[in-house]
Tab-separated table of C-alpha atoms in Angstrom:
chain	number	residue	atom	x	y	z
K	1	MET	CA	35.368	37.102	-70.541
K	2	LYS	CA	34.290	34.311	-72.858
K	3	ARG	CA	33.155	31.440	-70.613
K	4	LEU	CA	31.255	31.851	-67.356
K	5	VAL	CA	30.053	29.326	-64.787
K	6	ILE	CA	26.998	30.414	-62.782
K	7	LYS	CA	26.084	28.482	-59.657
K	8	VAL	CA	22.697	28.991	-58.011
K	9	GLY	CA	21.866	27.603	-54.585
K	10	THR	CA	18.928	25.696	-53.164
K	11	ALA	CA	17.951	28.608	-50.916
K	12	VAL	CA	17.409	30.717	-54.048
K	13	LEU	CA	15.527	28.090	-56.050
K	14	THR	CA	13.143	26.868	-53.336
K	15	GLN	CA	10.830	28.546	-50.851
K	16	ASP	CA	8.347	27.082	-48.357
K	17	GLY	CA	8.789	23.574	-49.719
K	18	GLN	CA	8.145	24.630	-53.325
K	19	LEU	CA	10.233	25.684	-56.305
K	20	ALA	CA	10.634	29.473	-56.358
K	21	ILE	CA	9.426	29.827	-59.951
K	22	GLU	CA	9.720	33.620	-60.133
K	23	ARG	CA	13.353	33.569	-58.983
K	24	MET	CA	14.075	30.749	-61.425
K	25	GLU	CA	12.552	32.799	-64.255
K	26	ASN	CA	14.681	35.808	-63.280
K	27	LEU	CA	17.770	33.589	-63.400
K	28	VAL	CA	16.775	32.298	-66.839
K	29	ASP	CA	16.339	35.875	-68.089
K	30	LEU	CA	19.822	36.792	-66.853
K	31	ILE	CA	21.486	33.789	-68.477
K	32	ALA	CA	19.575	34.374	-71.724
K	33	LYS	CA	20.815	37.950	-71.813
K	34	LEU	CA	24.408	36.836	-71.236
K	35	LYS	CA	24.175	34.200	-73.963
K	36	ASN	CA	22.073	35.980	-76.570
K	37	GLU	CA	23.255	39.576	-76.161
K	38	LYS	CA	26.742	39.263	-74.654
K	39	ASN	CA	27.569	36.115	-76.636
K	40	LEU	CA	28.980	34.433	-73.542
K	41	GLU	CA	29.364	30.692	-73.132
K	42	VAL	CA	27.473	29.931	-69.915
K	43	ILE	CA	27.540	26.772	-67.809
K	44	LEU	CA	24.876	26.581	-65.086
K	45	VAL	CA	25.519	24.615	-61.894
K	46	SER	CA	22.102	24.310	-60.298
K	47	SER	CA	21.153	23.015	-56.881
K	48	GLY	CA	17.534	22.349	-55.979
K	49	ALA	CA	16.927	18.740	-57.062
K	50	VAL	CA	16.300	17.493	-53.513
K	51	GLY	CA	14.057	20.470	-52.773
K	52	ALA	CA	12.166	19.891	-56.022
K	53	GLY	CA	11.747	16.213	-55.158
K	54	PHE	CA	10.312	17.139	-51.777
K	55	THR	CA	7.447	18.950	-53.519
K	56	SER	CA	6.258	15.519	-54.720
K	57	LEU	CA	7.257	13.251	-51.825
K	58	LYS	CA	7.765	14.336	-48.227
K	59	LEU	CA	10.746	12.290	-47.011
K	60	ASP	CA	13.238	13.013	-44.228
K	61	LYS	CA	16.238	14.231	-46.184
K	62	LYS	CA	18.582	13.767	-43.211
K	63	ILE	CA	18.631	10.080	-44.210
K	64	LEU	CA	21.054	9.693	-47.127
K	65	ALA	CA	18.927	7.159	-49.054
K	66	ASN	CA	15.897	9.450	-48.749
K	67	LYS	CA	17.939	12.383	-49.998
K	68	GLN	CA	19.091	10.339	-52.973
K	69	ALA	CA	15.508	9.306	-53.724
K	70	LEU	CA	14.373	12.933	-53.555
K	71	ALA	CA	17.161	13.903	-55.949
K	72	ALA	CA	16.034	11.194	-58.367
K	73	ILE	CA	12.491	12.593	-58.293
K	74	GLY	CA	13.512	16.230	-58.331
K	75	GLN	CA	16.209	16.288	-61.002
K	76	PRO	CA	13.836	15.780	-63.970
K	77	LEU	CA	11.328	18.190	-62.403
K	78	LEU	CA	14.012	20.844	-62.112
K	79	LEU	CA	15.197	20.284	-65.671
K	80	LYS	CA	11.615	20.348	-66.964
K	81	HIS	CA	11.157	23.868	-65.586
K	82	TYR	CA	14.506	25.036	-66.930
K	83	LYS	CA	13.882	23.589	-70.400
K	84	LYS	CA	10.468	25.235	-70.627
K	85	ARG	CA	11.772	28.682	-69.593
K	86	PHE	CA	14.934	28.602	-71.677
K	87	LYS	CA	12.989	27.472	-74.749
K	88	GLU	CA	11.172	30.827	-74.623
K	89	HIS	CA	14.576	32.428	-75.295
K	90	GLY	CA	15.511	29.967	-78.027
K	91	ILE	CA	18.013	28.182	-75.768
K	92	THR	CA	18.380	24.396	-75.641
K	93	CYS	CA	19.487	22.760	-72.374
K	94	ALA	CA	21.610	19.699	-71.684
K	95	GLN	CA	22.105	17.866	-68.390
K	96	MET	CA	25.422	16.720	-66.932
K	97	LEU	CA	25.725	15.013	-63.538
K	98	PHE	CA	29.033	14.541	-61.708
K	99	ILE	CA	30.531	13.142	-58.545
K	100	ALA	CA	33.918	14.060	-57.100
K	101	ASP	CA	35.469	10.882	-58.445
K	102	ASP	CA	34.754	11.989	-62.024
K	103	PHE	CA	37.362	14.737	-61.747
K	104	ASP	CA	39.928	12.355	-60.265
K	105	SER	CA	39.813	10.199	-63.376
K	106	ARG	CA	41.793	11.627	-66.289
K	107	LYS	CA	39.797	9.582	-68.804
K	108	ARG	CA	36.385	10.579	-67.431
K	109	THR	CA	37.422	14.204	-67.109
K	110	GLN	CA	38.629	14.216	-70.724
K	111	ASN	CA	35.376	12.638	-71.888
K	112	ALA	CA	33.377	15.288	-70.044
K	113	GLN	CA	35.572	18.065	-71.484
K	114	ASN	CA	35.008	16.747	-75.002
K	115	VAL	CA	31.247	16.732	-74.541
K	116	MET	CA	31.295	20.168	-72.915
K	117	GLU	CA	33.137	21.705	-75.874
K	118	ILE	CA	30.620	20.235	-78.329
K	119	LEU	CA	27.700	21.611	-76.302
K	120	LEU	CA	29.170	25.095	-75.966
K	121	GLU	CA	30.248	25.258	-79.612
K	122	ASN	CA	26.623	24.618	-80.531
K	123	LYS	CA	25.305	27.235	-78.071
K	124	ILE	CA	23.679	24.625	-75.813
K	125	LEU	CA	23.343	25.470	-72.120
K	126	PRO	CA	24.848	22.703	-69.941
K	127	ILE	CA	23.035	22.392	-66.604
K	128	ILE	CA	25.168	20.588	-64.039
K	129	ASN	CA	24.338	19.065	-60.685
K	130	GLU	CA	25.891	16.524	-58.373
K	131	ASN	CA	24.886	12.938	-59.092
K	132	ASP	CA	23.455	12.310	-55.626
K	133	VAL	CA	21.588	9.179	-56.660
K	134	ILE	CA	24.499	6.838	-57.394
K	135	ALA	CA	27.263	8.334	-55.267
K	136	SER	CA	28.374	6.937	-51.955
K	137	TYR	CA	28.963	9.475	-49.210
K	138	GLU	CA	32.721	9.351	-49.756
K	139	LEU	CA	32.404	10.245	-53.439
K	140	LEU	CA	30.110	13.236	-53.029
K	141	PHE	CA	31.338	16.805	-53.226
K	142	GLY	CA	28.714	17.451	-50.565
K	143	ASP	CA	27.845	20.911	-51.829
K	144	ASN	CA	27.546	22.533	-55.219
K	145	ASP	CA	29.921	25.388	-54.360
K	146	GLN	CA	32.808	22.919	-54.467
K	147	LEU	CA	31.376	21.253	-57.564
K	148	ALA	CA	31.046	24.614	-59.329
K	149	ALA	CA	34.666	25.475	-58.541
K	150	HIS	CA	35.844	22.210	-60.114
K	151	VAL	CA	33.572	22.788	-63.104
K	152	ALA	CA	35.040	26.262	-63.614
K	153	TYR	CA	38.579	24.904	-63.432
K	154	HIS	CA	38.246	21.708	-65.462
K	155	PHE	CA	36.099	23.309	-68.164
K	156	ASN	CA	38.369	26.345	-68.564
K	157	ALA	CA	35.962	29.067	-67.433
K	158	ASP	CA	37.105	32.654	-67.031
K	159	MET	CA	35.050	33.147	-63.861
K	160	LEU	CA	32.659	31.494	-61.423
K	161	ALA	CA	29.662	33.527	-60.250
K	162	ILE	CA	27.798	32.196	-57.209
K	163	LEU	CA	24.234	33.472	-56.742
K	164	SER	CA	23.318	32.843	-53.124
K	165	ASP	CA	21.168	33.855	-50.176
K	166	ILE	CA	23.941	36.246	-49.136
K	167	ASP	CA	24.931	39.289	-51.152
K	168	GLY	CA	28.679	39.004	-50.618
K	169	TYR	CA	31.422	38.310	-48.103
K	170	TYR	CA	31.447	40.465	-44.959
K	171	ASN	CA	34.138	41.077	-42.359
K	172	LYS	CA	31.717	39.485	-39.851
K	173	ASN	CA	28.297	37.858	-39.901
K	174	PRO	CA	25.838	40.514	-41.178
K	175	ARG	CA	22.925	38.612	-39.644
K	176	GLU	CA	24.415	39.113	-36.186
K	177	PHE	CA	26.285	42.410	-36.481
K	178	GLU	CA	24.740	45.589	-37.871
K	179	ASP	CA	28.182	47.126	-38.439
K	180	ALA	CA	29.344	44.268	-40.697
K	181	ILE	CA	31.102	45.617	-43.797
K	182	LEU	CA	30.892	44.043	-47.258
K	183	GLN	CA	34.291	43.174	-48.702
K	184	LYS	CA	34.105	44.097	-52.397
K	185	GLU	CA	37.485	42.552	-53.186
K	186	VAL	CA	39.259	39.689	-51.423
K	187	PHE	CA	42.820	38.757	-52.380
K	188	GLU	CA	43.534	36.115	-49.761
K	189	ILE	CA	41.557	33.943	-47.353
K	190	ASP	CA	42.676	33.177	-43.827
K	191	PRO	CA	43.127	29.376	-43.515
K	192	ASP	CA	41.259	29.492	-40.189
K	193	GLU	CA	38.139	30.696	-42.010
K	194	LEU	CA	38.202	27.585	-44.174
K	195	GLU	CA	37.993	25.412	-41.064
K	196	MET	CA	34.948	27.063	-39.504
K	197	LYS	CA	31.858	24.947	-39.046
K	198	HIS	CA	29.648	25.759	-41.994
K	199	THR	CA	26.017	26.682	-41.596
K	200	ALA	CA	23.245	26.583	-44.165
K	201	ASN	CA	20.025	28.556	-43.837
K	202	SER	CA	17.734	26.517	-46.059
K	203	GLU	CA	16.290	23.242	-44.813
K	204	PHE	CA	17.579	21.603	-47.978
K	205	ALA	CA	20.830	23.532	-48.431
K	206	THR	CA	24.157	21.871	-47.718
K	207	GLY	CA	26.420	24.882	-48.069
K	208	GLY	CA	27.121	28.102	-46.218
K	209	ILE	CA	29.751	30.821	-46.339
K	210	VAL	CA	32.544	28.346	-45.554
K	211	THR	CA	31.839	26.229	-48.639
K	212	LYS	CA	31.909	29.394	-50.740
K	213	LEU	CA	35.244	30.402	-49.229
K	214	LYS	CA	36.620	26.942	-49.995
K	215	ALA	CA	35.419	27.259	-53.590
K	216	ALA	CA	37.014	30.699	-53.864
K	217	ASP	CA	40.261	29.448	-52.332
K	218	PHE	CA	40.400	26.534	-54.792
K	219	LEU	CA	39.974	28.877	-57.756
K	220	MET	CA	42.233	31.672	-56.498
K	221	LYS	CA	45.089	29.181	-56.268
K	222	ARG	CA	44.473	28.395	-59.934
K	223	GLY	CA	44.182	31.963	-61.156
K	224	ILE	CA	40.400	32.001	-61.696
K	225	PRO	CA	38.286	34.770	-60.069
K	226	MET	CA	35.006	34.117	-58.270
K	227	TYR	CA	32.115	36.538	-57.821
K	228	LEU	CA	29.630	36.147	-54.954
K	229	THR	CA	26.326	38.017	-54.849
K	230	SER	CA	22.609	37.664	-54.147
K	231	GLY	CA	20.415	35.300	-56.143
K	232	PHE	CA	17.238	36.767	-54.650
K	233	ASP	CA	17.736	40.202	-56.199
K	234	LEU	CA	19.792	39.993	-59.389
K	235	THR	CA	20.439	43.736	-59.652
K	236	ASN	CA	24.086	43.372	-58.602
K	237	ALA	CA	24.541	40.372	-60.891
K	238	TYR	CA	23.242	42.379	-63.856
K	239	ASP	CA	25.436	45.348	-62.939
K	240	PHE	CA	28.571	43.240	-62.843
K	241	LEU	CA	28.046	40.374	-65.281
K	242	VAL	CA	26.115	42.292	-67.959
K	243	ASP	CA	27.283	45.895	-67.590
K	244	GLY	CA	30.727	45.348	-66.072
K	245	ASN	CA	30.056	47.642	-63.106
K	246	HIS	CA	31.139	46.256	-59.746
K	247	LYS	CA	28.727	48.121	-57.474
K	248	SER	CA	28.258	45.368	-54.907
K	249	GLY	CA	29.010	41.704	-54.262
K	250	THR	CA	32.448	40.265	-53.623
K	251	ILE	CA	35.167	39.371	-56.120
K	252	PHE	CA	37.726	36.845	-54.926
K	253	LYS	CA	40.917	36.995	-56.947
K	254	ALA	CA	44.531	36.182	-56.237
K	255	LYS	CA	47.118	38.922	-56.316
K	256	LYS	CA	49.175	38.738	-59.489
């Protein structure tokens, strides 16, 4: 593996209306290890701008304009924390913001690909988020799981790793059923599961297991694997991404 996209969710990056600094630092340490010791090209897709904005201004994020305002406040706050932590590891960050329409335009996609290659060649860490501020509702991805899948595909990544508030994909909801079994490998996704009503646990999250399944389905159809594991405890992420041991978490990959 040469190029990896890591997506981290709002539920991981925020807690009780504040940025979860310790979890963010743990994420930074993981990415630094992958870049500096494993010599991987890493692209980070990071949620959390709206949650970060809410720490400064308490607005009702159910109103789209309020959510966009919170994103405008929170995006530089989020990047400020990332830049400070990554600098300790000698890593420089760059910011890239996208909407769905950007990947429908061949010219804009090509421009973004050109910039991405320059950043990665120079060992810069691109940090990507959805451009909530300028996008109309119709042009939003709506969740960063879908955005991360498109980033992995259009920027030629070897894998997408999603760090979430769930530690993998189960045969049934583990929060409701004690006998739920983690699926370590998934080779196909039932179309009915992609149509389920998605639920998100965080007040500021927009995703859920369904959005992750849709992201996995998008990538599986294009021959790119996706790994899903916990962003709260990065033990499984280290085991798999750093040491190559698949002890837990779920890998989605199409049958050859």
